[in-house]
mmCIF file of C-alpha atoms in Angstrom:
data_model
loop_
_atom_site.group_PDB
_atom_site.id
_atom_site.type_symbol
_atom_site.label_atom_id
_atom_site.label_comp_id
_atom_site.label_asym_id
_atom_site.label_seq_id
_atom_site.Cartn_x
_atom_site.Cartn_y
_atom_site.Cartn_z
ATOM 1 C CA ALA A 1 -19.330 55.428 101.043
ATOM 2 C CA GLN A 2 -21.139 58.550 99.460
ATOM 3 C CA SER A 3 -24.277 60.471 100.795
ATOM 4 C CA VAL A 4 -26.057 63.708 99.941
ATOM 5 C CA THR A 5 -27.924 65.831 102.386
ATOM 6 C CA GLN A 6 -30.559 68.159 100.972
ATOM 7 C CA LEU A 7 -31.445 71.080 103.247
ATOM 8 C CA GLY A 8 -34.877 71.982 103.396
ATOM 9 C CA SER A 9 -37.740 69.552 102.973
ATOM 10 C CA HIS A 10 -40.086 71.993 101.738
ATOM 11 C CA VAL A 11 -39.154 75.288 99.990
ATOM 12 C CA SER A 12 -41.921 78.083 98.689
ATOM 13 C CA VAL A 13 -40.755 80.752 96.397
ATOM 14 C CA SER A 14 -43.149 83.298 94.391
ATOM 15 C CA GLU A 15 -43.236 83.178 90.827
ATOM 16 C CA GLY A 16 -40.350 84.969 89.225
ATOM 17 C CA ALA A 17 -38.396 84.603 92.037
ATOM 18 C CA LEU A 18 -35.056 82.870 92.306
ATOM 19 C CA VAL A 19 -35.243 79.264 93.256
ATOM 20 C CA LEU A 20 -32.124 77.771 95.309
ATOM 21 C CA LEU A 21 -32.261 74.311 96.423
ATOM 22 C CA ARG A 22 -29.548 73.163 98.483
ATOM 23 C CA CYS A 23 -27.443 69.729 98.366
ATOM 24 C CA ASN A 24 -24.300 68.893 100.031
ATOM 25 C CA TYR A 25 -22.572 65.760 99.344
ATOM 26 C CA SER A 26 -19.967 63.424 101.067
ATOM 27 C CA SER A 27 -17.795 61.007 98.929
ATOM 28 C CA SER A 28 -14.561 59.550 99.550
ATOM 29 C CA VAL A 29 -13.974 59.631 95.640
ATOM 30 C CA PRO A 30 -14.469 62.175 93.012
ATOM 31 C CA PRO A 31 -18.325 62.055 92.933
ATOM 32 C CA TYR A 32 -20.618 62.191 90.264
ATOM 33 C CA LEU A 33 -23.826 64.320 91.169
ATOM 34 C CA PHE A 34 -27.227 64.623 89.669
ATOM 35 C CA TRP A 35 -30.437 66.376 90.297
ATOM 36 C CA TYR A 36 -33.658 64.668 89.405
ATOM 37 C CA VAL A 37 -37.431 66.203 89.357
ATOM 38 C CA GLN A 38 -40.439 64.138 90.309
ATOM 39 C CA TYR A 39 -43.920 65.758 89.105
ATOM 40 C CA PRO A 40 -46.849 64.280 90.685
ATOM 41 C CA ASN A 41 -47.614 60.865 89.656
ATOM 42 C CA GLN A 42 -44.782 60.725 87.253
ATOM 43 C CA GLY A 43 -41.123 58.845 87.227
ATOM 44 C CA LEU A 44 -38.103 60.726 88.042
ATOM 45 C CA GLN A 45 -36.590 62.718 85.288
ATOM 46 C CA LEU A 46 -32.896 64.043 85.090
ATOM 47 C CA LEU A 47 -32.645 67.790 85.126
ATOM 48 C CA LEU A 48 -28.796 67.753 85.086
ATOM 49 C CA LYS A 49 -25.587 65.994 85.862
ATOM 50 C CA TYR A 50 -22.064 66.733 86.914
ATOM 51 C CA THR A 51 -19.428 64.211 85.881
ATOM 52 C CA SER A 52 -16.041 66.111 86.355
ATOM 53 C CA ALA A 53 -16.038 68.234 83.270
ATOM 54 C CA ALA A 54 -17.422 72.086 83.838
ATOM 55 C CA THR A 55 -18.081 72.886 87.426
ATOM 56 C CA LEU A 56 -21.428 75.100 86.189
ATOM 57 C CA VAL A 57 -23.678 72.549 84.848
ATOM 58 C CA LYS A 58 -26.810 73.750 82.797
ATOM 59 C CA GLY A 59 -29.917 71.467 82.789
ATOM 60 C CA ILE A 60 -33.369 71.491 81.364
ATOM 61 C CA ASN A 61 -36.106 73.747 81.956
ATOM 62 C CA GLY A 62 -33.757 76.866 83.021
ATOM 63 C CA PHE A 63 -32.144 75.080 85.912
ATOM 64 C CA GLU A 64 -28.329 75.092 86.698
ATOM 65 C CA ALA A 65 -25.923 73.855 89.426
ATOM 66 C CA GLU A 66 -22.534 74.789 90.598
ATOM 67 C CA PHE A 67 -20.254 71.941 91.774
ATOM 68 C CA LYS A 68 -18.059 73.578 94.502
ATOM 69 C CA LYS A 69 -15.549 71.015 96.067
ATOM 70 C CA SER A 70 -14.214 73.309 98.653
ATOM 71 C CA GLU A 71 -17.974 73.489 99.914
ATOM 72 C CA THR A 72 -18.722 70.022 98.945
ATOM 73 C CA SER A 73 -21.958 71.630 97.508
ATOM 74 C CA PHE A 74 -23.975 71.260 94.369
ATOM 75 C CA HIS A 75 -26.761 73.566 94.805
ATOM 76 C CA LEU A 76 -29.834 73.731 92.402
ATOM 77 C CA THR A 77 -30.637 77.220 91.047
ATOM 78 C CA LYS A 78 -33.035 78.759 88.563
ATOM 79 C CA PRO A 79 -33.184 82.565 88.307
ATOM 80 C CA SER A 80 -36.914 82.908 87.677
ATOM 81 C CA ALA A 81 -39.417 80.451 89.068
ATOM 82 C CA HIS A 82 -42.346 79.018 86.954
ATOM 83 C CA MET A 83 -45.539 77.523 88.557
ATOM 84 C CA SER A 84 -44.892 74.596 86.342
ATOM 85 C CA ASP A 85 -41.537 74.083 88.607
ATOM 86 C CA ALA A 86 -43.615 72.693 91.450
ATOM 87 C CA ALA A 87 -42.439 69.217 91.999
ATOM 88 C CA GLU A 88 -40.011 67.300 94.354
ATOM 89 C CA TYR A 89 -36.253 67.675 93.588
ATOM 90 C CA PHE A 90 -33.646 64.892 94.517
ATOM 91 C CA CYS A 91 -30.119 65.160 94.737
ATOM 92 C CA ALA A 92 -28.224 62.095 93.983
ATOM 93 C CA VAL A 93 -24.496 60.949 94.052
ATOM 94 C CA THR A 94 -22.455 57.984 92.417
ATOM 95 C CA ARG A 95 -19.164 56.902 92.381
ATOM 96 C CA THR A 96 -19.614 54.994 89.247
ATOM 97 C CA GLY A 97 -20.682 57.884 86.667
ATOM 98 C CA THR A 98 -23.734 55.567 85.741
ATOM 99 C CA ALA A 99 -27.074 55.086 87.223
ATOM 100 C CA SER A 100 -26.033 52.064 89.298
ATOM 101 C CA LYS A 101 -26.145 52.335 92.953
ATOM 102 C CA LEU A 102 -27.134 56.241 92.969
ATOM 103 C CA THR A 103 -27.695 57.534 96.510
ATOM 104 C CA PHE A 104 -30.496 59.944 96.633
ATOM 105 C CA GLY A 105 -31.190 62.550 99.275
ATOM 106 C CA THR A 106 -34.386 62.895 101.056
ATOM 107 C CA GLY A 107 -35.816 65.428 98.412
ATOM 108 C CA THR A 108 -37.232 68.733 98.564
ATOM 109 C CA ARG A 109 -40.588 69.687 97.593
ATOM 110 C CA LEU A 110 -40.851 73.062 95.749
ATOM 111 C CA GLN A 111 -43.961 75.226 95.996
ATOM 112 C CA VAL A 112 -44.583 78.099 93.713
ATOM 113 C CA THR A 113 -46.977 80.776 94.659
ATOM 114 C CA LEU A 114 -48.519 83.645 92.819
ATOM 115 C CA GLU B 1 -39.534 60.620 73.188
ATOM 116 C CA PRO B 2 -38.729 56.974 74.336
ATOM 117 C CA GLU B 3 -39.882 56.218 78.029
ATOM 118 C CA VAL B 4 -39.687 53.524 80.683
ATOM 119 C CA THR B 5 -43.069 51.726 81.161
ATOM 120 C CA GLN B 6 -44.053 50.082 84.037
ATOM 121 C CA THR B 7 -47.104 48.130 85.013
ATOM 122 C CA PRO B 8 -49.116 47.879 86.965
ATOM 123 C CA SER B 9 -49.317 51.656 88.232
ATOM 124 C CA HIS B 10 -50.436 50.297 91.746
ATOM 125 C CA GLN B 11 -50.525 46.792 92.839
ATOM 126 C CA VAL B 12 -52.111 45.626 96.412
ATOM 127 C CA THR B 13 -51.228 42.196 97.690
ATOM 128 C CA GLN B 14 -51.678 40.293 100.986
ATOM 129 C CA MET B 15 -48.588 39.519 103.044
ATOM 130 C CA GLY B 16 -47.026 36.343 102.118
ATOM 131 C CA GLN B 17 -47.951 36.586 98.376
ATOM 132 C CA GLU B 18 -45.525 36.645 95.586
ATOM 133 C CA VAL B 19 -45.678 39.822 93.245
ATOM 134 C CA ILE B 20 -44.034 40.592 90.024
ATOM 135 C CA LEU B 21 -43.359 44.173 88.982
ATOM 136 C CA ARG B 22 -42.993 44.714 85.256
ATOM 137 C CA CYS B 23 -41.033 47.219 83.275
ATOM 138 C CA VAL B 24 -40.423 47.890 79.841
ATOM 139 C CA PRO B 25 -37.001 49.486 79.252
ATOM 140 C CA ILE B 26 -36.203 51.762 76.617
ATOM 141 C CA SER B 27 -35.410 49.469 73.455
ATOM 142 C CA ASN B 28 -31.582 50.045 72.876
ATOM 143 C CA HIS B 29 -30.715 50.528 76.476
ATOM 144 C CA LEU B 30 -27.985 47.854 78.227
ATOM 145 C CA TYR B 31 -28.414 48.477 81.934
ATOM 146 C CA PHE B 32 -31.462 47.889 83.818
ATOM 147 C CA TYR B 33 -32.234 49.001 87.519
ATOM 148 C CA TRP B 34 -34.662 48.616 90.265
ATOM 149 C CA TYR B 35 -35.071 51.515 93.125
ATOM 150 C CA ARG B 36 -37.650 51.768 95.728
ATOM 151 C CA GLN B 37 -39.017 54.704 97.795
ATOM 152 C CA ILE B 38 -40.657 53.804 100.849
ATOM 153 C CA LEU B 39 -43.360 56.681 101.965
ATOM 154 C CA GLY B 40 -41.566 59.369 103.288
ATOM 155 C CA GLN B 41 -37.965 58.076 102.906
ATOM 156 C CA LYS B 42 -35.428 58.348 100.444
ATOM 157 C CA VAL B 43 -35.395 56.464 97.197
ATOM 158 C CA GLU B 44 -33.059 53.518 97.600
ATOM 159 C CA PHE B 45 -31.100 51.575 95.033
ATOM 160 C CA LEU B 46 -31.896 47.790 94.825
ATOM 161 C CA VAL B 47 -30.185 46.126 91.975
ATOM 162 C CA SER B 48 -28.431 46.709 88.556
ATOM 163 C CA PHE B 49 -28.525 44.339 85.616
ATOM 164 C CA TYR B 50 -26.375 44.085 82.758
ATOM 165 C CA ASN B 51 -25.786 41.332 80.121
ATOM 166 C CA ASN B 52 -28.323 39.126 81.565
ATOM 167 C CA GLU B 53 -27.080 39.190 85.185
ATOM 168 C CA ILE B 54 -27.004 41.123 88.296
ATOM 169 C CA SER B 55 -24.020 43.608 88.423
ATOM 170 C CA GLU B 56 -24.522 45.129 91.639
ATOM 171 C CA LYS B 57 -27.028 44.736 94.390
ATOM 172 C CA SER B 58 -27.646 46.597 97.793
ATOM 173 C CA GLU B 59 -28.142 44.795 101.203
ATOM 174 C CA ILE B 60 -31.943 45.486 100.695
ATOM 175 C CA PHE B 61 -32.056 43.002 97.741
ATOM 176 C CA ASP B 62 -32.034 39.703 99.759
ATOM 177 C CA ASP B 63 -33.173 36.269 98.699
ATOM 178 C CA GLN B 64 -36.696 37.345 98.561
ATOM 179 C CA PHE B 65 -36.059 39.426 95.469
ATOM 180 C CA SER B 66 -35.227 38.456 92.143
ATOM 181 C CA VAL B 67 -34.948 40.007 88.725
ATOM 182 C CA GLU B 68 -35.317 38.617 85.328
ATOM 183 C CA ARG B 69 -35.175 39.489 81.554
ATOM 184 C CA PRO B 70 -37.365 36.956 80.447
ATOM 185 C CA ASP B 71 -37.442 38.268 76.833
ATOM 186 C CA GLY B 72 -35.851 40.845 74.877
ATOM 187 C CA SER B 73 -38.397 43.653 76.099
ATOM 188 C CA ASN B 74 -39.476 43.060 79.697
ATOM 189 C CA PHE B 75 -37.410 43.305 83.136
ATOM 190 C CA THR B 76 -39.025 42.113 85.963
ATOM 191 C CA LEU B 77 -38.596 42.468 89.724
ATOM 192 C CA LYS B 78 -40.075 39.654 91.865
ATOM 193 C CA ILE B 79 -40.784 39.450 95.640
ATOM 194 C CA ARG B 80 -41.270 35.972 96.580
ATOM 195 C CA SER B 81 -43.340 36.295 99.908
ATOM 196 C CA THR B 82 -44.209 39.880 100.556
ATOM 197 C CA LYS B 83 -44.040 41.541 103.781
ATOM 198 C CA LEU B 84 -45.765 44.556 105.108
ATOM 199 C CA GLU B 85 -42.437 46.390 105.019
ATOM 200 C CA ASP B 86 -42.239 45.917 101.282
ATOM 201 C CA SER B 87 -44.976 48.494 100.774
ATOM 202 C CA ALA B 88 -43.121 51.112 98.859
ATOM 203 C CA MET B 89 -43.048 52.680 95.119
ATOM 204 C CA TYR B 90 -40.636 50.825 93.035
ATOM 205 C CA PHE B 91 -38.948 52.282 90.170
ATOM 206 C CA CYS B 92 -37.510 50.834 87.010
ATOM 207 C CA ALA B 93 -34.633 52.591 85.123
ATOM 208 C CA SER B 94 -32.570 52.044 82.254
ATOM 209 C CA SER B 95 -29.677 53.421 80.581
ATOM 210 C CA GLY B 96 -27.523 53.232 77.525
ATOM 211 C CA THR B 97 -23.476 53.512 77.537
ATOM 212 C CA GLY B 98 -23.840 57.118 79.140
ATOM 213 C CA THR B 99 -24.700 58.187 82.891
ATOM 214 C CA GLN B 100 -28.184 59.358 82.133
ATOM 215 C CA ALA B 101 -30.708 56.754 83.650
ATOM 216 C CA PHE B 102 -34.396 57.128 82.352
ATOM 217 C CA PHE B 103 -36.851 56.253 85.198
ATOM 218 C CA GLY B 104 -40.355 55.020 84.878
ATOM 219 C CA GLN B 105 -43.323 56.397 86.524
ATOM 220 C CA GLY B 106 -43.372 53.769 89.190
ATOM 221 C CA THR B 107 -45.482 50.807 90.638
ATOM 222 C CA ARG B 108 -46.741 51.562 94.175
ATOM 223 C CA LEU B 109 -46.888 48.281 96.045
ATOM 224 C CA THR B 110 -49.427 47.855 99.108
ATOM 225 C CA VAL B 111 -48.846 44.974 101.110
ATOM 226 C CA VAL B 112 -51.754 44.134 103.507
#
């Protein structure tokens, strides 16, 4: 069985500040890990994914995440927050490498203030 | 950019009624999925569909649920007799041969 835990249901940062959204996973097999973003009234959009290649994964909109097996973590970062980054972010894991049976975290709502 | 389209965006139905949620996946995709998110809870996997049959399903996907690809473009989720606890946002997704799933904007189902 696999699961992900997202620490912090709400995170608030100032525009220009570092964004750090935390995700820890639990998996009995090598996991495939994903970060999705959901803007208001929109669907889930893939930000980036880890599929056992490079441990530092770069995604869209300047986001990146690092897979750390020793810490069972896959935290999402962005060096400088922009107002348009305000959204809900979901970490997800699957054992298959496809979009089947994705297990999602509870989500972190990112607020960006002036 | 191609996208997954879901209709309607919001559906209200009475308990015990049948509902059909519709999705148009991206045209050259082969894998199709339904997920749901009850308000305030996690997004949960319901079912995956490939080659005109269910390939995986969760324990949530019981006999009340069914999926169909009635023609070459639509992918539907039917709930036979809705319950209050079926109220949720339902997301359709599709993928090609890679690992990236494209999600629709969701259908909010409200059962009253």
